[in-house]
Each structure stands twice: as structure tokens, then as C-alpha cells.
Amino acid sequence: MDLSRFPRRRYTEGATPLEPLPRFSAELAAQCPGGRGPEVWVKRDDLLGLFPGGNKTRKLEFLVADALAQGADTLVTCGAPQSNHCRITLAAAVKEGLKCRFVIEERVPGSYSPTGGGNHFMFRLLGVEAITVVPAGSDMAAAMQQVADALAREGRKAYVIPGGGSNALGGLGYVACAQELLQQGFERSIGFDRIVVGSGSSGTHGGLLAGFLGNRVRTPIVGIGVSRDPAEQEPLVHREAQAVADLLGLDLQVPRAAVKTIGGYWQPKYSLPNPMMVEAVQWLARCEALLLDPVYTGKTMAGLIGLARAGFFVPGERLLYLHTGGLPSLFAYQDVVLGDTPVDR
Ligand SMILES: *Cc1c(COP(=O)(O)O)cnc(C)c1O
């Protein structure tokens, strides 16, 4: 597929690494039925640009290019208090000489602190222009539009980016990732039997799926819900994948059966820790020096581990875990991930 007709800024040089996790795969296999498990690899999208980058870097390559084409001077976006998406959007704005404002949804009351650690600290260090904090359940689109309207009254021009950068244009970032992955697999003669990815605002999962379908690739993608169980998450991913496919002019209906997500690993609530996440974060750190985060990648890896133990994967299948980033929020949950603060489920 030719993505070159969509304007794109580049924030990463080259492809992100594809690495095997042999020590982890061996330890995991010992806990799988019959002592045989998947051969796990990781795609290091935590090493994307706009350091410490993550999946939002890929979406922003297309979104920011559109903002610049429209003559915007300010990026406006929204997220949860420890939002990687807000932080990476801000980093892109800085690079492009734009201003940046956020609307933060306090999904957990009292969880945003201007003097807090992790991403909160980085918002200030990178020089966010203004943050509006709204309570859980607020209409985020309306709140961002208010910010944009206020800027317009001052003669400025805002470009509003939806939560997680997950619209059709942002999803193109993961179409590009799908193509990058296929090219890497071709160059290195590695094929993957399945992909495991975190599934939240759905641009990553939906974009990847649209990218595979557009290339006639049938590799199954398993999304691990980070905030919703399948009944709610799958329609969201399906809509996103279809929107991306339509933007690409693929002229195809995304099969509903191609959208698969797993629930049960994000509880008790989005962004709140559980013991399975703590186990996954510690395991990958101590076995592969791979740093996961407590909100997304730790829970996603907990899902991979749980599925493996339950015999979900075919013994010996080659599994690709997509690492989507999130490093800074590790520093907002230090006691929890070290096991010094007990967490119950
Ligand atoms: C936003 C985010 C996700 C979820 O990706 P979506 O495209 O919103 O589904 C996963 N991991 C990290 C680290 C994120 O910041």
C-alpha cells in the first residue's frame, strides 16, 4: 500500500528493533501445559522517537503533518493524568515550534498533581502551555473544543487531536508499522504466527489490523484490553480498523471475527495496579532487562503470560509482543512495581 500521499513528519530514524526474548520464553514454557510455550519476540516501539517514545509517536507523524498543513499554531489533546499520549504530543509540538494544551480527565479522582512524578513532571519540563483538569466522565471532545474556541478568540489556530490520537489519520501510524514489520520479517526471514498488543483507544490495534488486511496478511492479532472487556473493546477496534481502511480506500469490510481482544487483565480499573501486572513488570525487567509500564504494557504482558499458562498458544509458535512504550509512568508507581506497596485485586 502506498502511504506516500498522506503528509507525514518523521520522528524516528529507521525501523524499531525486533528482538527475541529467549530467557523469558524458556521460563514461560516451564509454566505452560506440557512444558512447551510460545517463542516470544518483542517489537521495540518503546524505542520510537520523541524520547521516551511509544505508539503515539507513530500516530503523531500523520496527525502533526496534518496540523501543519492546516496552519495550526497549537496542538490540543486530552488524556488521563499519566497520559503518555499527552506527553508525546507535547514533545512533537516542541519539535515543530508549536504550543500545546491538554484537557486531563481525572478518571481516578485526585490523581492529577501538577507537582507529581512521571509524565506530570515531564509535562512541566517540556513546557506545556495550559492544562485543564475535568472530572471522570466529562465530554472530552467538548472540553477540547472549548480550549480551541478560546484560542480562536485570541487569533490563534488550534488543531484538536482526539484521545490517544486514535482517529483514522492517527491509525495510519500503525498501518506504517504493519508494513515495517512485514519488510523486517522479509529481510530477516522471520515470520510471526500471532501478534499480541495492548488495546486501549484502539488506534494501535485497529491500525495494525487495517494494515495487515490491506496487505492480505492473515496473522492473527490478539488485543489485551487495558480499560475494557471484549464486549465494549471489540466494537471500538472494529470501527477504528474500518475507518482506517476507508481512509486508505481499501474497499473492504473489516471482518468482525478478525477483531479479538481479551479482558480480565486491566481490572480493578484503568491505570490502577493489579498483582498480575506487578509480576509481569518484575519478570521482564529481571529476566530480559525489558522495562514495561504499569498502565499498559505491564498489563498487556500479564495477559500474554496468563494466556500462555492457560495453553492458549500453540506450543512453539512464534509470538510477537508489541511494546508500546510508557516508560515515564514507571516512575510514578515505583513502590507498587517493586512490590513494596501491596496491591490486591
Ligand atoms: C496509549 C497507549 C497504549 C494503547 O494504545 P491505543 O492505541 O490507545 O489502543 C498502549 N501502550 C502505551 C504505553 C500507551 O501509551
GROMACS .gro file of C-alpha atoms and ligand atoms in nm:
model
  360
    1MET     CA    1   0.000   0.000   0.000
    2ASP     CA    2   0.122   0.347  -0.085
    3LEU     CA    3   0.110   0.576   0.218
    4SER     CA    4   0.311   0.849   0.048
    5ARG     CA    5   0.001   1.050  -0.048
    6PHE     CA    6  -0.054   1.127   0.323
    7PRO     CA    7   0.169   1.405   0.456
    8ARG     CA    8   0.396   1.270   0.727
    9ARG     CA    9   0.656   1.409   0.965
   10ARG     CA   10   0.929   1.168   1.067
   11TYR     CA   11   1.018   1.135   1.434
   12THR     CA   12   1.215   0.808   1.422
   13GLU     CA   13   1.505   0.712   1.203
   14GLY     CA   14   1.462   0.367   1.054
   15ALA     CA   15   1.270   0.071   1.191
   16THR     CA   16   1.231  -0.016   1.557
   17PRO     CA   17   1.425  -0.328   1.662
   18LEU     CA   18   1.280  -0.677   1.654
   19GLU     CA   19   1.433  -0.882   1.938
   20PRO     CA   20   1.389  -1.239   2.062
   21LEU     CA   21   1.324  -1.294   2.433
   22PRO     CA   22   1.489  -1.637   2.478
   23ARG     CA   23   1.531  -1.632   2.856
   24PHE     CA   24   1.174  -1.523   2.912
   25SER     CA   25   1.041  -1.774   2.658
   26ALA     CA   26   1.222  -2.058   2.839
   27GLU     CA   27   1.096  -1.955   3.183
   28LEU     CA   28   0.744  -1.911   3.048
   29ALA     CA   29   0.748  -2.251   2.875
   30ALA     CA   30   0.818  -2.419   3.208
   31GLN     CA   31   0.482  -2.285   3.326
   32CYS     CA   32   0.285  -2.384   3.015
   33PRO     CA   33   0.093  -2.709   2.968
   34GLY     CA   34   0.339  -2.988   2.882
   35GLY     CA   35   0.630  -2.752   2.948
   36ARG     CA   36   0.606  -2.604   2.598
   37GLY     CA   37   0.514  -2.246   2.524
   38PRO     CA   38   0.546  -1.981   2.255
   39GLU     CA   39   0.873  -1.837   2.126
   40VAL     CA   40   0.825  -1.474   2.228
   41TRP     CA   41   0.975  -1.181   2.039
   42VAL     CA   42   0.931  -0.811   2.100
   43LYS     CA   43   0.899  -0.519   1.861
   44ARG     CA   44   1.057  -0.227   2.040
   45ASP     CA   45   0.811   0.054   1.972
   46ASP     CA   46   0.920   0.184   2.311
   47LEU     CA   47   1.233   0.298   2.122
   48LEU     CA   48   1.042   0.522   1.883
   49GLY     CA   49   1.141   0.888   1.860
   50LEU     CA   50   1.024   1.180   2.073
   51PHE     CA   51   1.207   1.001   2.353
   52PRO     CA   52   1.089   0.825   2.558
   53GLY     CA   53   0.872   0.740   2.262
   54GLY     CA   54   0.587   0.499   2.221
   55ASN     CA   55   0.298   0.410   1.996
   56LYS     CA   56   0.175   0.772   1.999
   57THR     CA   57   0.491   0.874   1.813
   58ARG     CA   58   0.376   0.683   1.503
   59LYS     CA   59   0.025   0.829   1.508
   60LEU     CA   60   0.157   1.181   1.556
   61GLU     CA   61   0.371   1.159   1.243
   62PHE     CA   62   0.048   1.181   1.043
   63LEU     CA   63  -0.156   1.396   1.281
   64VAL     CA   64   0.106   1.667   1.322
   65ALA     CA   65   0.172   1.676   0.948
   66ASP     CA   66  -0.200   1.747   0.905
   67ALA     CA   67  -0.191   2.015   1.176
   68LEU     CA   68   0.098   2.189   1.000
   69ALA     CA   69  -0.077   2.162   0.663
   70GLN     CA   70  -0.378   2.336   0.817
   71GLY     CA   71  -0.164   2.618   0.957
   72ALA     CA   72  -0.225   2.538   1.323
   73ASP     CA   73  -0.010   2.702   1.590
   74THR     CA   74  -0.130   2.495   1.888
   75LEU     CA   75  -0.195   2.125   1.945
   76VAL     CA   76  -0.483   2.049   2.181
   77THR     CA   77  -0.533   1.698   2.308
   78CYS     CA   78  -0.661   1.503   2.606
   79GLY     CA   79  -0.583   1.205   2.824
   80ALA     CA   80  -0.569   1.051   3.168
   81PRO     CA   81  -0.341   1.209   3.430
   82GLN     CA   82  -0.033   0.993   3.347
   83SER     CA   83  -0.101   1.025   2.974
   84ASN     CA   84   0.187   0.916   2.751
   85HIS     CA   85  -0.015   1.045   2.459
   86CYS     CA   86  -0.029   1.399   2.604
   87ARG     CA   87   0.343   1.395   2.679
   88ILE     CA   88   0.444   1.272   2.333
   89THR     CA   89   0.207   1.521   2.165
   90LEU     CA   90   0.377   1.795   2.367
   91ALA     CA   91   0.719   1.669   2.259
   92ALA     CA   92   0.608   1.679   1.894
   93ALA     CA   93   0.476   2.033   1.943
   94VAL     CA   94   0.809   2.144   2.089
   95LYS     CA   95   0.996   1.993   1.793
   96GLU     CA   96   0.768   2.170   1.547
   97GLY     CA   97   0.769   2.508   1.722
   98LEU     CA   98   0.402   2.477   1.819
   99LYS     CA   99   0.229   2.537   2.153
  100CYS     CA  100   0.042   2.259   2.328
  101ARG     CA  101  -0.253   2.241   2.570
  102PHE     CA  102  -0.417   1.942   2.737
  103VAL     CA  103  -0.750   1.852   2.889
  104ILE     CA  104  -0.685   1.592   3.158
  105GLU     CA  105  -0.964   1.359   3.268
  106GLU     CA  106  -0.927   1.258   3.631
  107ARG     CA  107  -1.065   0.907   3.584
  108VAL     CA  108  -0.942   0.841   3.937
  109PRO     CA  109  -1.039   1.146   4.149
  110GLY     CA  110  -0.740   1.343   4.276
  111SER     CA  111  -0.493   1.159   4.053
  112TYR     CA  112  -0.356   1.463   3.871
  113SER     CA  113  -0.094   1.660   4.058
  114PRO     CA  114   0.099   1.942   3.891
  115THR     CA  115   0.396   1.854   4.112
  116GLY     CA  116   0.359   1.477   4.058
  117GLY     CA  117   0.617   1.244   3.909
  118GLY     CA  118   0.641   1.051   3.582
  119ASN     CA  119   0.456   1.219   3.297
  120HIS     CA  120   0.326   1.501   3.522
  121PHE     CA  121   0.683   1.613   3.577
  122MET     CA  122   0.759   1.586   3.206
  123PHE     CA  123   0.454   1.797   3.111
  124ARG     CA  124   0.609   2.084   3.303
  125LEU     CA  125   0.966   2.022   3.196
  126LEU     CA  126   0.866   2.019   2.827
  127GLY     CA  127   0.669   2.340   2.882
  128VAL     CA  128   0.300   2.265   2.838
  129GLU     CA  129   0.114   2.593   2.788
  130ALA     CA  130  -0.200   2.509   2.985
  131ILE     CA  131  -0.375   2.209   3.140
  132THR     CA  132  -0.749   2.194   3.208
  133VAL     CA  133  -0.846   1.921   3.456
  134VAL     CA  134  -1.200   1.781   3.425
  135PRO     CA  135  -1.380   1.509   3.627
  136ALA     CA  136  -1.428   1.149   3.513
  137GLY     CA  137  -1.699   1.104   3.252
  138SER     CA  138  -1.667   1.456   3.110
  139ASP     CA  139  -1.730   1.516   2.741
  140MET     CA  140  -1.366   1.537   2.634
  141ALA     CA  141  -1.440   1.642   2.275
  142ALA     CA  142  -1.648   1.934   2.403
  143ALA     CA  143  -1.384   2.031   2.659
  144MET     CA  144  -1.113   2.036   2.389
  145GLN     CA  145  -1.337   2.237   2.158
  146GLN     CA  146  -1.374   2.498   2.434
  147VAL     CA  147  -0.997   2.529   2.452
  148ALA     CA  148  -0.980   2.560   2.073
  149ASP     CA  149  -1.255   2.826   2.072
  150ALA     CA  150  -1.078   3.027   2.341
  151LEU     CA  151  -0.759   3.020   2.131
  152ALA     CA  152  -0.953   3.125   1.821
  153ARG     CA  153  -1.082   3.432   2.007
  154GLU     CA  154  -0.716   3.529   2.060
  155GLY     CA  155  -0.649   3.492   1.690
  156ARG     CA  156  -0.471   3.160   1.728
  157LYS     CA  157  -0.541   2.833   1.550
  158ALA     CA  158  -0.575   2.506   1.738
  159TYR     CA  159  -0.556   2.155   1.596
  160VAL     CA  160  -0.754   1.913   1.812
  161ILE     CA  161  -0.622   1.558   1.843
  162PRO     CA  162  -0.861   1.302   1.996
  163GLY     CA  163  -0.763   1.090   2.297
  164GLY     CA  164  -0.479   0.853   2.217
  165GLY     CA  165  -0.452   1.005   1.868
  166SER     CA  166  -0.698   0.735   1.762
  167ASN     CA  167  -0.885   0.851   1.457
  168ALA     CA  168  -0.845   0.729   1.101
  169LEU     CA  169  -0.544   0.952   1.032
  170GLY     CA  170  -0.364   0.853   1.354
  171GLY     CA  171  -0.432   0.488   1.276
  172LEU     CA  172  -0.215   0.524   0.965
  173GLY     CA  173   0.082   0.520   1.201
  174TYR     CA  174   0.010   0.155   1.267
  175VAL     CA  175  -0.053   0.080   0.902
  176ALA     CA  176   0.302   0.206   0.854
  177CYS     CA  177   0.411  -0.018   1.142
  178ALA     CA  178   0.243  -0.319   0.980
  179GLN     CA  179   0.436  -0.252   0.660
  180GLU     CA  180   0.760  -0.200   0.852
  181LEU     CA  181   0.709  -0.531   1.028
  182LEU     CA  182   0.639  -0.719   0.705
  183GLN     CA  183   0.951  -0.570   0.547
  184GLN     CA  184   1.162  -0.661   0.853
  185GLY     CA  185   1.026  -1.014   0.854
  186PHE     CA  186   1.110  -1.045   0.484
  187GLU     CA  187   1.465  -0.912   0.526
  188ARG     CA  188   1.539  -1.135   0.823
  189SER     CA  189   1.334  -1.438   0.714
  190ILE     CA  190   1.124  -1.435   1.030
  191GLY     CA  191   0.752  -1.493   1.022
  192PHE     CA  192   0.522  -1.448   1.317
  193ASP     CA  193   0.227  -1.672   1.396
  194ARG     CA  194   0.050  -1.418   1.612
  195ILE     CA  195   0.079  -1.063   1.745
  196VAL     CA  196  -0.009  -0.954   2.099
  197VAL     CA  197  -0.079  -0.585   2.151
  198GLY     CA  198  -0.237  -0.360   2.413
  199SER     CA  199  -0.581  -0.235   2.313
  200GLY     CA  200  -0.698   0.099   2.457
  201SER     CA  201  -0.824   0.390   2.248
  202SER     CA  202  -0.769   0.135   1.968
  203GLY     CA  203  -0.562   0.322   1.708
  204THR     CA  204  -0.274   0.081   1.753
  205HIS     CA  205  -0.476  -0.240   1.734
  206GLY     CA  206  -0.715  -0.107   1.467
  207GLY     CA  207  -0.439   0.048   1.255
  208LEU     CA  208  -0.231  -0.269   1.264
  209LEU     CA  209  -0.531  -0.478   1.164
  210ALA     CA  210  -0.618  -0.246   0.874
  211GLY     CA  211  -0.252  -0.256   0.767
  212PHE     CA  212  -0.248  -0.635   0.767
  213LEU     CA  213  -0.578  -0.667   0.582
  214GLY     CA  214  -0.465  -0.414   0.323
  215ASN     CA  215  -0.157  -0.628   0.262
  216ARG     CA  216  -0.357  -0.951   0.256
  217VAL     CA  217  -0.184  -1.071   0.571
  218ARG     CA  218  -0.387  -1.300   0.794
  219THR     CA  219  -0.162  -1.313   1.102
  220PRO     CA  220  -0.399  -1.309   1.399
  221ILE     CA  221  -0.377  -1.011   1.633
  222VAL     CA  222  -0.476  -1.055   1.998
  223GLY     CA  223  -0.552  -0.730   2.176
  224ILE     CA  224  -0.528  -0.724   2.553
  225GLY     CA  225  -0.781  -0.473   2.684
  226VAL     CA  226  -0.626  -0.209   2.910
  227SER     CA  227  -0.954  -0.043   3.002
  228ARG     CA  228  -1.244  -0.252   2.869
  229ASP     CA  229  -1.353  -0.613   2.835
  230PRO     CA  230  -1.422  -0.753   2.483
  231ALA     CA  231  -1.793  -0.667   2.463
  232GLU     CA  232  -1.702  -0.297   2.474
  233GLN     CA  233  -1.350  -0.303   2.332
  234GLU     CA  234  -1.401  -0.507   2.017
  235PRO     CA  235  -1.663  -0.278   1.856
  236LEU     CA  236  -1.428   0.015   1.919
  237VAL     CA  237  -1.136  -0.160   1.748
  238HIS     CA  238  -1.359  -0.275   1.463
  239ARG     CA  239  -1.479   0.081   1.399
  240GLU     CA  240  -1.123   0.214   1.407
  241ALA     CA  241  -0.994  -0.055   1.169
  242GLN     CA  242  -1.281   0.017   0.928
  243ALA     CA  243  -1.222   0.393   0.946
  244VAL     CA  244  -0.854   0.343   0.864
  245ALA     CA  245  -0.936   0.102   0.581
  246ASP     CA  246  -1.183   0.356   0.438
  247LEU     CA  247  -0.931   0.639   0.459
  248LEU     CA  248  -0.688   0.419   0.266
  249GLY     CA  249  -0.957   0.349   0.008
  250LEU     CA  250  -0.913  -0.025   0.054
  251ASP     CA  251  -1.270  -0.103  -0.045
  252LEU     CA  252  -1.303  -0.385   0.208
  253GLN     CA  253  -1.523  -0.470   0.503
  254VAL     CA  254  -1.316  -0.549   0.810
  255PRO     CA  255  -1.439  -0.892   0.924
  256ARG     CA  256  -1.576  -0.868   1.276
  257ALA     CA  257  -1.415  -1.205   1.350
  258ALA     CA  258  -1.071  -1.055   1.278
  259VAL     CA  259  -1.108  -0.838   1.590
  260LYS     CA  260  -1.014  -1.031   1.900
  261THR     CA  261  -0.949  -0.890   2.244
  262ILE     CA  262  -0.902  -1.042   2.587
  263GLY     CA  263  -1.041  -0.896   2.907
  264GLY     CA  264  -0.970  -0.958   3.271
  265TYR     CA  265  -0.622  -0.810   3.292
  266TRP     CA  266  -0.698  -0.438   3.329
  267GLN     CA  267  -0.905  -0.461   3.644
  268PRO     CA  268  -0.972  -0.323   3.902
  269LYS     CA  269  -0.974  -0.013   3.682
  270TYR     CA  270  -0.782   0.155   3.400
  271SER     CA  271  -0.441   0.266   3.531
  272LEU     CA  272  -0.481   0.104   3.874
  273PRO     CA  273  -0.232  -0.173   3.953
  274ASN     CA  274  -0.305  -0.542   3.998
  275PRO     CA  275  -0.072  -0.825   4.109
  276MET     CA  276  -0.051  -0.979   3.759
  277MET     CA  277   0.088  -0.651   3.624
  278VAL     CA  278   0.345  -0.632   3.905
  279GLU     CA  279   0.457  -0.988   3.830
  280ALA     CA  280   0.492  -0.911   3.457
  281VAL     CA  281   0.686  -0.587   3.511
  282GLN     CA  282   0.929  -0.754   3.754
  283TRP     CA  283   0.967  -1.069   3.543
  284LEU     CA  284   1.058  -0.892   3.219
  285ALA     CA  285   1.287  -0.647   3.398
  286ARG     CA  286   1.479  -0.919   3.580
  287CYS     CA  287   1.485  -1.177   3.303
  288GLU     CA  288   1.534  -0.966   2.987
  289ALA     CA  289   1.609  -0.612   3.116
  290LEU     CA  290   1.295  -0.509   2.930
  291LEU     CA  291   1.117  -0.224   3.106
  292LEU     CA  292   0.738  -0.236   3.090
  293ASP     CA  293   0.497   0.020   3.237
  294PRO     CA  294   0.223  -0.027   3.497
  295VAL     CA  295  -0.071   0.112   3.298
  296TYR     CA  296  -0.040  -0.051   2.954
  297THR     CA  297   0.249  -0.278   2.868
  298GLY     CA  298   0.268  -0.446   3.212
  299LYS     CA  299  -0.100  -0.541   3.194
  300THR     CA  300  -0.065  -0.645   2.831
  301MET     CA  301   0.228  -0.872   2.915
  302ALA     CA  302   0.028  -1.010   3.210
  303GLY     CA  303  -0.234  -1.105   2.952
  304LEU     CA  304   0.025  -1.280   2.735
  305ILE     CA  305   0.154  -1.471   3.039
  306GLY     CA  306  -0.195  -1.566   3.151
  307LEU     CA  307  -0.292  -1.690   2.804
  308ALA     CA  308   0.031  -1.890   2.776
  309ARG     CA  309  -0.023  -2.059   3.113
  310ALA     CA  310  -0.377  -2.147   3.007
  311GLY     CA  311  -0.249  -2.316   2.689
  312PHE     CA  312  -0.396  -2.056   2.452
  313PHE     CA  313  -0.090  -2.053   2.223
  314VAL     CA  314   0.025  -2.340   2.003
  315PRO     CA  315   0.345  -2.485   2.152
  316GLY     CA  316   0.646  -2.344   1.966
  317GLU     CA  317   0.451  -2.078   1.779
  318ARG     CA  318   0.638  -1.755   1.720
  319LEU     CA  319   0.467  -1.473   1.902
  320LEU     CA  320   0.537  -1.103   1.861
  321TYR     CA  321   0.470  -0.879   2.158
  322LEU     CA  322   0.437  -0.515   2.054
  323HIS     CA  323   0.598  -0.296   2.320
  324THR     CA  324   0.409   0.032   2.301
  325GLY     CA  325   0.620   0.244   2.539
  326GLY     CA  326   0.512   0.418   2.858
  327LEU     CA  327   0.843   0.429   3.044
  328PRO     CA  328   0.784   0.754   3.239
  329SER     CA  329   0.480   0.626   3.428
  330LEU     CA  330   0.703   0.356   3.580
  331PHE     CA  331   0.847   0.639   3.789
  332ALA     CA  332   0.503   0.731   3.918
  333TYR     CA  333   0.449   0.378   4.055
  334GLN     CA  334   0.790   0.285   4.196
  335ASP     CA  335   0.672   0.132   4.526
  336VAL     CA  336   0.398  -0.064   4.353
  337VAL     CA  337   0.619  -0.224   4.088
  338LEU     CA  338   0.889  -0.305   4.342
  339GLY     CA  339   0.627  -0.487   4.548
  340ASP     CA  340   0.676  -0.252   4.845
  341THR     CA  341   0.312  -0.144   4.835
  342PRO     CA  342   0.078  -0.441   4.837
  343VAL     CA  343  -0.188  -0.444   4.566
  344ASP     CA  344  -0.498  -0.657   4.578
  345ARG     CA  345  -0.741  -0.739   4.314
  346LIG     C1  346  -0.183   0.476   2.456
  346LIG     C2  347  -0.102   0.357   2.492
  346LIG     C3  348  -0.146   0.226   2.460
  346LIG     C4  349  -0.280   0.198   2.398
  346LIG     O1  350  -0.279   0.221   2.262
  346LIG     P1  351  -0.414   0.263   2.187
  346LIG     O2  352  -0.373   0.296   2.050
  346LIG     O3  353  -0.470   0.379   2.264
  346LIG     O4  354  -0.507   0.148   2.194
  346LIG     C5  355  -0.062   0.120   2.488
  346LIG     N1  356   0.057   0.139   2.548
  346LIG     C6  357   0.102   0.261   2.583
  346LIG     C7  358   0.233   0.272   2.651
  346LIG     C8  359   0.024   0.375   2.556
  346LIG     O5  360   0.069   0.496   2.592
   0.00000   0.00000   0.00000
